[in-house]
mmCIF file with all atom_site columns, C-alpha atoms and ligand atoms in Angstrom:
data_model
loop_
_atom_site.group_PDB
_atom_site.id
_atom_site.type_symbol
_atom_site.label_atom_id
_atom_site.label_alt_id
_atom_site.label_comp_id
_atom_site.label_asym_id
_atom_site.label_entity_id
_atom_site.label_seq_id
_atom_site.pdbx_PDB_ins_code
_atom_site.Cartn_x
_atom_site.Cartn_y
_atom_site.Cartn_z
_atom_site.occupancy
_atom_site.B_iso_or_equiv
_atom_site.pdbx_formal_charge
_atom_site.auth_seq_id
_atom_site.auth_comp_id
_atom_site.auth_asym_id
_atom_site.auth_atom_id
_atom_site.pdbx_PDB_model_num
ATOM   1   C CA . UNK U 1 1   ? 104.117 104.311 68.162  1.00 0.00 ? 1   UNK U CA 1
ATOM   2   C CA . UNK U 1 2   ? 103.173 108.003 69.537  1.00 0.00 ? 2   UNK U CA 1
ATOM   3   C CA . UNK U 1 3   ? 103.820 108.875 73.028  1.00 0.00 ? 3   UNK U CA 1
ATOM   4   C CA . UNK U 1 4   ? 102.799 112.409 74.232  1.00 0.00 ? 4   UNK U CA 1
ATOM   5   C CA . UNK U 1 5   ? 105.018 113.460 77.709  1.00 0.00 ? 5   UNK U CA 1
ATOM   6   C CA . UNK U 1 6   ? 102.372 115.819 79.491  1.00 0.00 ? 6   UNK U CA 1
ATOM   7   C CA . UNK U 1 7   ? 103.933 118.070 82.501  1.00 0.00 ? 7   UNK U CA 1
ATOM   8   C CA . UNK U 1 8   ? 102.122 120.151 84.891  1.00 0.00 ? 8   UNK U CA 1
ATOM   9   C CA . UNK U 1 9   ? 102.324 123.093 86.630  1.00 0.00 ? 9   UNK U CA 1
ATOM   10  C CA . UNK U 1 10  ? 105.625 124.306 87.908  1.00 0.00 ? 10  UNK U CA 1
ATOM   11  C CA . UNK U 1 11  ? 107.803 122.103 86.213  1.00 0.00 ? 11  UNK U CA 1
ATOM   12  C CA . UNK U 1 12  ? 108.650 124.489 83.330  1.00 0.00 ? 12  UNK U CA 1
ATOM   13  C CA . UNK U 1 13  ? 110.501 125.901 86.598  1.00 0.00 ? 13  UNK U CA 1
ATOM   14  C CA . UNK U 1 14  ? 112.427 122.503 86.750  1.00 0.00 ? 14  UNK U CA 1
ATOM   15  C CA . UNK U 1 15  ? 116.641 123.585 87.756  1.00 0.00 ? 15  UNK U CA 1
ATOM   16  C CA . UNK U 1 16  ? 114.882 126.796 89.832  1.00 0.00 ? 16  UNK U CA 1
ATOM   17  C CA . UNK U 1 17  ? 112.448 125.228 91.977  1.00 0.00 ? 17  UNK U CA 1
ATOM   18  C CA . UNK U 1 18  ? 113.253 123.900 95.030  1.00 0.00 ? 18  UNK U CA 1
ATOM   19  C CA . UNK U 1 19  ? 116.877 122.019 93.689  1.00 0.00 ? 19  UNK U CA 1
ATOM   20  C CA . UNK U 1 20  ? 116.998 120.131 96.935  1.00 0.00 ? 20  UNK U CA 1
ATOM   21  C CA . UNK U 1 21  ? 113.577 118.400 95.965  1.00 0.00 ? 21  UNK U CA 1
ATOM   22  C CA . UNK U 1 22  ? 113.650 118.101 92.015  1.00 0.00 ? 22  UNK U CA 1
ATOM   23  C CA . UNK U 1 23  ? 117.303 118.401 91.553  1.00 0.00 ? 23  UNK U CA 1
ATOM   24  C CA . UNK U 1 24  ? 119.338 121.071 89.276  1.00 0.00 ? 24  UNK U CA 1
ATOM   25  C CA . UNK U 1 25  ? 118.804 120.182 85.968  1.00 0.00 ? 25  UNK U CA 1
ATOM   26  C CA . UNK U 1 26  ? 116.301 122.274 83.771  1.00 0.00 ? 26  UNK U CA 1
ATOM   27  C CA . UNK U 1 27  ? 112.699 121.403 81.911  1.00 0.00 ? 27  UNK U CA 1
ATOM   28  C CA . UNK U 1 28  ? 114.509 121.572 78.837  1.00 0.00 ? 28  UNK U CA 1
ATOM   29  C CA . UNK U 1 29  ? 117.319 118.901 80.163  1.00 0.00 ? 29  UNK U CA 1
ATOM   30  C CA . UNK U 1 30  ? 114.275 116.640 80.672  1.00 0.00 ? 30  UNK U CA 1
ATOM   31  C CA . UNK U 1 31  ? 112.473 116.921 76.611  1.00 0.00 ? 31  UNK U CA 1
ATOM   32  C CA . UNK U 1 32  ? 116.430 116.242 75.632  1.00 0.00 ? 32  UNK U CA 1
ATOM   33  C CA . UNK U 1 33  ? 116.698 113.660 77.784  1.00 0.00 ? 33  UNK U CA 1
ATOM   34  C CA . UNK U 1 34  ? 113.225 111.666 76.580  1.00 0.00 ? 34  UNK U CA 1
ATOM   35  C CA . UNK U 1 35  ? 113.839 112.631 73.062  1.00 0.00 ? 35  UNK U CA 1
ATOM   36  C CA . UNK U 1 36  ? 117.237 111.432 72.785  1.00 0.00 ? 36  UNK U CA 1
ATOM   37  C CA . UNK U 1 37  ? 115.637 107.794 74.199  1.00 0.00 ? 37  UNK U CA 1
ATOM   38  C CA . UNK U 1 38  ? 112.618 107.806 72.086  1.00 0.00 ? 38  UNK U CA 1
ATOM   39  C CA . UNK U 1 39  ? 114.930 108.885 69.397  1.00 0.00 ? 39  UNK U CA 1
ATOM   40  C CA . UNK U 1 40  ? 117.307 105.193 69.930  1.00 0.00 ? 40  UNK U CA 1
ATOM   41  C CA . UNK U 1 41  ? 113.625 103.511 70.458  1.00 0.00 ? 41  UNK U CA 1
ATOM   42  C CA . UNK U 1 42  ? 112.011 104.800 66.876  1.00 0.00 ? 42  UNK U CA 1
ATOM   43  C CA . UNK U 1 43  ? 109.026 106.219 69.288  1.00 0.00 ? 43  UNK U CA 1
ATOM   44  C CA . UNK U 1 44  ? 107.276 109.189 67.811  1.00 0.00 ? 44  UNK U CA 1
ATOM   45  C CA . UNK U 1 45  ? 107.050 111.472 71.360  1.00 0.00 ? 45  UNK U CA 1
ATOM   46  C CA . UNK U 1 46  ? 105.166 114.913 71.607  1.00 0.00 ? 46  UNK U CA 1
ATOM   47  C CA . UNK U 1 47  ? 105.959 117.358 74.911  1.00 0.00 ? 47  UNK U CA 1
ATOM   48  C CA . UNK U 1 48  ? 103.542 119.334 76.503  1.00 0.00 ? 48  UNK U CA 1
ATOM   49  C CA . UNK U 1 49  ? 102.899 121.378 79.631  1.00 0.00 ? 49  UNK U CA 1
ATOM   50  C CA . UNK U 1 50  ? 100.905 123.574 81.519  1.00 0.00 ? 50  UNK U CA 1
ATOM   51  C CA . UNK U 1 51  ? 100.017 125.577 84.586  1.00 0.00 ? 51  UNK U CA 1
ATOM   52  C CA . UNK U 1 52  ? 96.914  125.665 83.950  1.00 0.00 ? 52  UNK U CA 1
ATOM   53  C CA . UNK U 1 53  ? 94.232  122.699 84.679  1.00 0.00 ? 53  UNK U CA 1
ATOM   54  C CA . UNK U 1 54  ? 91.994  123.267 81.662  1.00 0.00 ? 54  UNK U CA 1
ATOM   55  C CA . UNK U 1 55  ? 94.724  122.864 79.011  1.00 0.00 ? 55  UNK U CA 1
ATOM   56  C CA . UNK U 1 56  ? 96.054  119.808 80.403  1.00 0.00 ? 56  UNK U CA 1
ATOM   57  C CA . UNK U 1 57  ? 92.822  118.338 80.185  1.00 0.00 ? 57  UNK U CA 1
ATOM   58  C CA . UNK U 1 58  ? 92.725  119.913 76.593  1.00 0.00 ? 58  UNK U CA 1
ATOM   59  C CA . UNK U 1 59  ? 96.333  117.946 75.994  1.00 0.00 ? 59  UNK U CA 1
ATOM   60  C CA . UNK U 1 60  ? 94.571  114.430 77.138  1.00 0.00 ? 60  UNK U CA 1
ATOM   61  C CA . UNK U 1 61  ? 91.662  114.937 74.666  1.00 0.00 ? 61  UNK U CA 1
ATOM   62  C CA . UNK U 1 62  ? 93.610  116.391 71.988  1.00 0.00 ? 62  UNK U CA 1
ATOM   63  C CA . UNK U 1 63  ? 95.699  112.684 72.262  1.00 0.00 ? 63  UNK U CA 1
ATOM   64  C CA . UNK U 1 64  ? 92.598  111.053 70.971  1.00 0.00 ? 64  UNK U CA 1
ATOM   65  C CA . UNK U 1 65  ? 91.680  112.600 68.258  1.00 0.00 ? 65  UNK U CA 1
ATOM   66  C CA . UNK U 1 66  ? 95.874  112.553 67.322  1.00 0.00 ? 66  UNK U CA 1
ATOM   67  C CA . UNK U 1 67  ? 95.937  108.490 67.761  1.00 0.00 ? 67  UNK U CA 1
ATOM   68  C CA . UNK U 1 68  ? 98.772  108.664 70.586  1.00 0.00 ? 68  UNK U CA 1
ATOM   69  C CA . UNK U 1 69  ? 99.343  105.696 72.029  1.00 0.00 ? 69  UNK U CA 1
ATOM   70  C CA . UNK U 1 70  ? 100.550 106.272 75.265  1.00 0.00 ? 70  UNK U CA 1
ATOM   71  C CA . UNK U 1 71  ? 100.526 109.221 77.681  1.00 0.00 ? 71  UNK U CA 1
ATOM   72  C CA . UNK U 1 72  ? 103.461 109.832 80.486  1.00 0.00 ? 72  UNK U CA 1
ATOM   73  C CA . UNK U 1 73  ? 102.004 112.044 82.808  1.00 0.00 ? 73  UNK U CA 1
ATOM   74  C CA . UNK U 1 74  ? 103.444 114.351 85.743  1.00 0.00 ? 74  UNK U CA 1
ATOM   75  C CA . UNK U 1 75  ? 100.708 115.876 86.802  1.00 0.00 ? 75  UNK U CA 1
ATOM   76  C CA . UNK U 1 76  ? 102.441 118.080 89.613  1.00 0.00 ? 76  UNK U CA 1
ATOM   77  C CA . UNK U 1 77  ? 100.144 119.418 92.322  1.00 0.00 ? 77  UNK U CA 1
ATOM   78  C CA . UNK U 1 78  ? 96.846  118.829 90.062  1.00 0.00 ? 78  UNK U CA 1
ATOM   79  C CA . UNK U 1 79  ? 97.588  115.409 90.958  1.00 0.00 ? 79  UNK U CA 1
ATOM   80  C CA . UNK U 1 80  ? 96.329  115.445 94.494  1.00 0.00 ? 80  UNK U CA 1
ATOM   81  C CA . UNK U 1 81  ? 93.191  117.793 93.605  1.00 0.00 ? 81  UNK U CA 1
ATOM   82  C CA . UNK U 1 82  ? 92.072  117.198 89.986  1.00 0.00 ? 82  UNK U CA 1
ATOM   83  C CA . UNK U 1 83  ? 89.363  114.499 88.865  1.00 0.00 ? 83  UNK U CA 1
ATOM   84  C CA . UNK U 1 84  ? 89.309  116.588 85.763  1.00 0.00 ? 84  UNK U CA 1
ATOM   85  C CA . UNK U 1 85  ? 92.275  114.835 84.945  1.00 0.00 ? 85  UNK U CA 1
ATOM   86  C CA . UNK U 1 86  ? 91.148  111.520 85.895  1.00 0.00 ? 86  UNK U CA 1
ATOM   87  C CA . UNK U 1 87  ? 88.001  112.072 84.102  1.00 0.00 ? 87  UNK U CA 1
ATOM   88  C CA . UNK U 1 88  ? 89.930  113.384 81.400  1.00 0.00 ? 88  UNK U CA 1
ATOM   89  C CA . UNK U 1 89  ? 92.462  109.910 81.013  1.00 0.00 ? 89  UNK U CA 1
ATOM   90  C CA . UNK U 1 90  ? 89.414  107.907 81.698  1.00 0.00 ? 90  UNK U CA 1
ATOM   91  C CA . UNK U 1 91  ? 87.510  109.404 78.610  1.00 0.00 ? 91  UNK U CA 1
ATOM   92  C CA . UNK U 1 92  ? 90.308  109.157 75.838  1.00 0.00 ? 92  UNK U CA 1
ATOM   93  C CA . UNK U 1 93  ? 91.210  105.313 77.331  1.00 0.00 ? 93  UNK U CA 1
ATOM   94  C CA . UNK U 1 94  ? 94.646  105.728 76.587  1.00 0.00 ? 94  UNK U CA 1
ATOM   95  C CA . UNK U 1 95  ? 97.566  104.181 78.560  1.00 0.00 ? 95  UNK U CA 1
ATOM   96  C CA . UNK U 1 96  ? 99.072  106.451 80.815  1.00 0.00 ? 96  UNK U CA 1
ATOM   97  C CA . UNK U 1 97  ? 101.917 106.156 83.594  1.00 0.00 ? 97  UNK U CA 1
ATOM   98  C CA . UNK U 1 98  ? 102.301 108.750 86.479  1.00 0.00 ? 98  UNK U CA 1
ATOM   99  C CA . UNK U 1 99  ? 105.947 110.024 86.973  1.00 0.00 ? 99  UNK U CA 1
ATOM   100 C CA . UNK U 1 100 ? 106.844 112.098 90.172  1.00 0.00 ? 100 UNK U CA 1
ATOM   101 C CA . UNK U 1 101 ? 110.568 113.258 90.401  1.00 0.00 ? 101 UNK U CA 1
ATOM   102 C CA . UNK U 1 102 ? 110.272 113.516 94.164  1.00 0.00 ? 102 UNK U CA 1
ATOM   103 C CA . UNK U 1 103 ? 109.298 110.848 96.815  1.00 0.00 ? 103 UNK U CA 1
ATOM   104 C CA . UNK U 1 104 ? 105.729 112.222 97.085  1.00 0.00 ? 104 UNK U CA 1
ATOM   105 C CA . UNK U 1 105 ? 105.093 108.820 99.472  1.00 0.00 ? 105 UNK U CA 1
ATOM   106 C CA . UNK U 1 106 ? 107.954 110.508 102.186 1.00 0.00 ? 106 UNK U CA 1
ATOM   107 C CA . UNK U 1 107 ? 106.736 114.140 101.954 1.00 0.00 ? 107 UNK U CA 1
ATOM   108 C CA . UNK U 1 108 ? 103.438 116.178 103.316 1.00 0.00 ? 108 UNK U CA 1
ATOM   109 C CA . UNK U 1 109 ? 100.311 114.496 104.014 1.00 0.00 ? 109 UNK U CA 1
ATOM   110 C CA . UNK U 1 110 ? 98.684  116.215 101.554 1.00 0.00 ? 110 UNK U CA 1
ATOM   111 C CA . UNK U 1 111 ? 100.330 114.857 98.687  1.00 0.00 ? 111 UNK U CA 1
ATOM   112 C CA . UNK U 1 112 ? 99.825  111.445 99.603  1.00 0.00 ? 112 UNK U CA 1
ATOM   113 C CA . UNK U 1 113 ? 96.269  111.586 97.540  1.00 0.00 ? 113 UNK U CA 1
ATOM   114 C CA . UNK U 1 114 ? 96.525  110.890 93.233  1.00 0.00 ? 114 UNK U CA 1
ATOM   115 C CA . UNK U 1 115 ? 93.291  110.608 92.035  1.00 0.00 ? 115 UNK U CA 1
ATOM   116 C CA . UNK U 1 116 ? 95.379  109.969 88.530  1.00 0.00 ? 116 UNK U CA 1
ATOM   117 C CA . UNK U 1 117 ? 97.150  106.678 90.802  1.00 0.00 ? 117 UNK U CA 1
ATOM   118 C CA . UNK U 1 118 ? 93.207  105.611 89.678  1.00 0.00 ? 118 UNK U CA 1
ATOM   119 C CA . UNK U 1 119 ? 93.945  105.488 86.294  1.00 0.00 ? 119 UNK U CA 1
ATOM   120 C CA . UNK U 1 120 ? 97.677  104.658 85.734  1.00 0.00 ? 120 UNK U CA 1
ATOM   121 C CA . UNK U 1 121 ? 98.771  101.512 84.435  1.00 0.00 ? 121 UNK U CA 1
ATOM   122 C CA . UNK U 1 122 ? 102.017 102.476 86.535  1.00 0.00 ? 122 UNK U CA 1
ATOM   123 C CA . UNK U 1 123 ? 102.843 104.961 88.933  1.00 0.00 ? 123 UNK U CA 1
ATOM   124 C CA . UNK U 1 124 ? 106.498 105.832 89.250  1.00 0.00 ? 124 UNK U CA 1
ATOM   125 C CA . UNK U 1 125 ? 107.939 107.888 92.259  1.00 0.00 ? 125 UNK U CA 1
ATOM   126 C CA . UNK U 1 126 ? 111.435 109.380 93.757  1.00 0.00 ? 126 UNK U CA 1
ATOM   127 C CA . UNK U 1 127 ? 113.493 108.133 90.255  1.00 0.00 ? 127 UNK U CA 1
ATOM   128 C CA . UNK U 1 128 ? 114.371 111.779 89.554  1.00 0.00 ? 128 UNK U CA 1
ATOM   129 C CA . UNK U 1 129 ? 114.341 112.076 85.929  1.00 0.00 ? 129 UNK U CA 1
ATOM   130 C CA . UNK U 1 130 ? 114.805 108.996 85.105  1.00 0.00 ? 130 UNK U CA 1
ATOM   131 C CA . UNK U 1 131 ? 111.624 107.541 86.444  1.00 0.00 ? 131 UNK U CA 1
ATOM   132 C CA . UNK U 1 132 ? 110.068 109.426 82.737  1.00 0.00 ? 132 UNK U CA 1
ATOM   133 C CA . UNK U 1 133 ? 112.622 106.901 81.097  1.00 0.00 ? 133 UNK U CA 1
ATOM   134 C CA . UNK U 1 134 ? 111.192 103.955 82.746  1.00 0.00 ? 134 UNK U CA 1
ATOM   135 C CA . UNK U 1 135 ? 107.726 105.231 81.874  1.00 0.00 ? 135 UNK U CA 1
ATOM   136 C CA . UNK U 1 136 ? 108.468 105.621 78.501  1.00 0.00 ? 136 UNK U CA 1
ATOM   137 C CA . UNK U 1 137 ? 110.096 102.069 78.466  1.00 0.00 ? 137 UNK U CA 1
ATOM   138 C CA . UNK U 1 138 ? 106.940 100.334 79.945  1.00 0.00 ? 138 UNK U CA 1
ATOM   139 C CA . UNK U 1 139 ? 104.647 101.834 77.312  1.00 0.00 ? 139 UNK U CA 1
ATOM   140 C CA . UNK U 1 140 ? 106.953 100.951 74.521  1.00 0.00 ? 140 UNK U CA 1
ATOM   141 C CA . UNK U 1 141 ? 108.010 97.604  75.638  1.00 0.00 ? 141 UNK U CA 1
ATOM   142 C CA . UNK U 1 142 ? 105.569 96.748  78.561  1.00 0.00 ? 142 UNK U CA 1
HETATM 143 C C1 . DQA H 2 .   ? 105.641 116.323 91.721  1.00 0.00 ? 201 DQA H C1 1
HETATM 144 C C2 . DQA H 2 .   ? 105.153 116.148 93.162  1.00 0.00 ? 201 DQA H C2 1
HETATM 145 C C3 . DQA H 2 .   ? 103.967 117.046 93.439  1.00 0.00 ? 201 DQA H C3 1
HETATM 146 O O1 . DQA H 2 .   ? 103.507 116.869 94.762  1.00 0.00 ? 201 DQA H O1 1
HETATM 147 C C4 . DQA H 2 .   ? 104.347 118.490 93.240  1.00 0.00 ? 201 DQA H C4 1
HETATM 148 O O2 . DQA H 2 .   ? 103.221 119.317 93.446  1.00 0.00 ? 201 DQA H O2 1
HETATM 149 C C5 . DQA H 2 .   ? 104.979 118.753 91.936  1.00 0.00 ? 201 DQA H C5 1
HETATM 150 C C6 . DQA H 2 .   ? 105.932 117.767 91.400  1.00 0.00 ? 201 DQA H C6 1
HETATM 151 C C7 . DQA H 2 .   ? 106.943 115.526 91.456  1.00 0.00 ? 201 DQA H C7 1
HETATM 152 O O3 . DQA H 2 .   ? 107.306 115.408 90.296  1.00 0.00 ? 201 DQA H O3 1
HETATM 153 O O4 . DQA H 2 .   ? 107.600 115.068 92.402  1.00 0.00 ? 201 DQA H O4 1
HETATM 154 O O5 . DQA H 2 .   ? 104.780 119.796 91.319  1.00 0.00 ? 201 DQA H O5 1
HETATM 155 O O6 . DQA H 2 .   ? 104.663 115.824 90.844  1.00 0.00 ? 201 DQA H O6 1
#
């Protein structure tokens, strides 16, 4: 079992950005965090993120061709603009769950749009960091 944990923009600022919203702890908190879990679980897991659009797509294709078997995706603000990446998680097929740290549903209107919500087996919101555990949990044991 291969699970690739695919972050988007701004959250390689996790701990600095706005710590009243996505809380103090750091990007690098968050890999030890899911690999210490995937580590008790036997999962194989893979991190990546971007800032930039294109390579996040490149991430989603790349998971084909590597025979991952499950995607956990926070696609930060590309998720209310980008049918790349819906296009992107509809092409490989791949199982994928959306993760947002913050209570998108209670914040500006327009964040209340995920065209990746379109896609996701399971879309998990305003869990902090631990909403990535639960994602990781539903892939590996449904
Ligand atoms: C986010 C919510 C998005 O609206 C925002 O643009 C982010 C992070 C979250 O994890 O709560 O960058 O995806």
């Amino acid at each position: 079992m291969k699970l690739l944990i695919l972050n988007g923009p701004n959250l390689n600022m996790l701990g600095i950005r706005e710590p009243d919203i996505y809380g103090k702890s750091t990007y690098n908190d968050l890999i030890e965090m899911i690999g210490n879990h995937c580590k008790t679980l036997g999962v194989d897991v893979e991190f990546k993120q971007s800032n930039h659009e294109g390579d996040l797509v490149d991430y989603i294709q790349a998971a084909y061709f590597d025979k991952v078997d499950g995607i956990v995706i926070n696609p930060g603000a590309y998720t209310h603009t980008s049918v790349a990446l819906l296009d992107a998680l509809k092409a490989v097929q791949i199982p994928a769950v959306e993760v947002h740290i913050s209570k998108v549903d209670e914040r500006e209107d327009f964040r209340q749009i995920s065209y990746v919500s379109k896609i996701a087996k399971k879309t998990i919101i305003g869990k902090g960091f631990d909403g990535y555990i639960e994602a990781v949990d539903f892939l590996t044991q449904g």
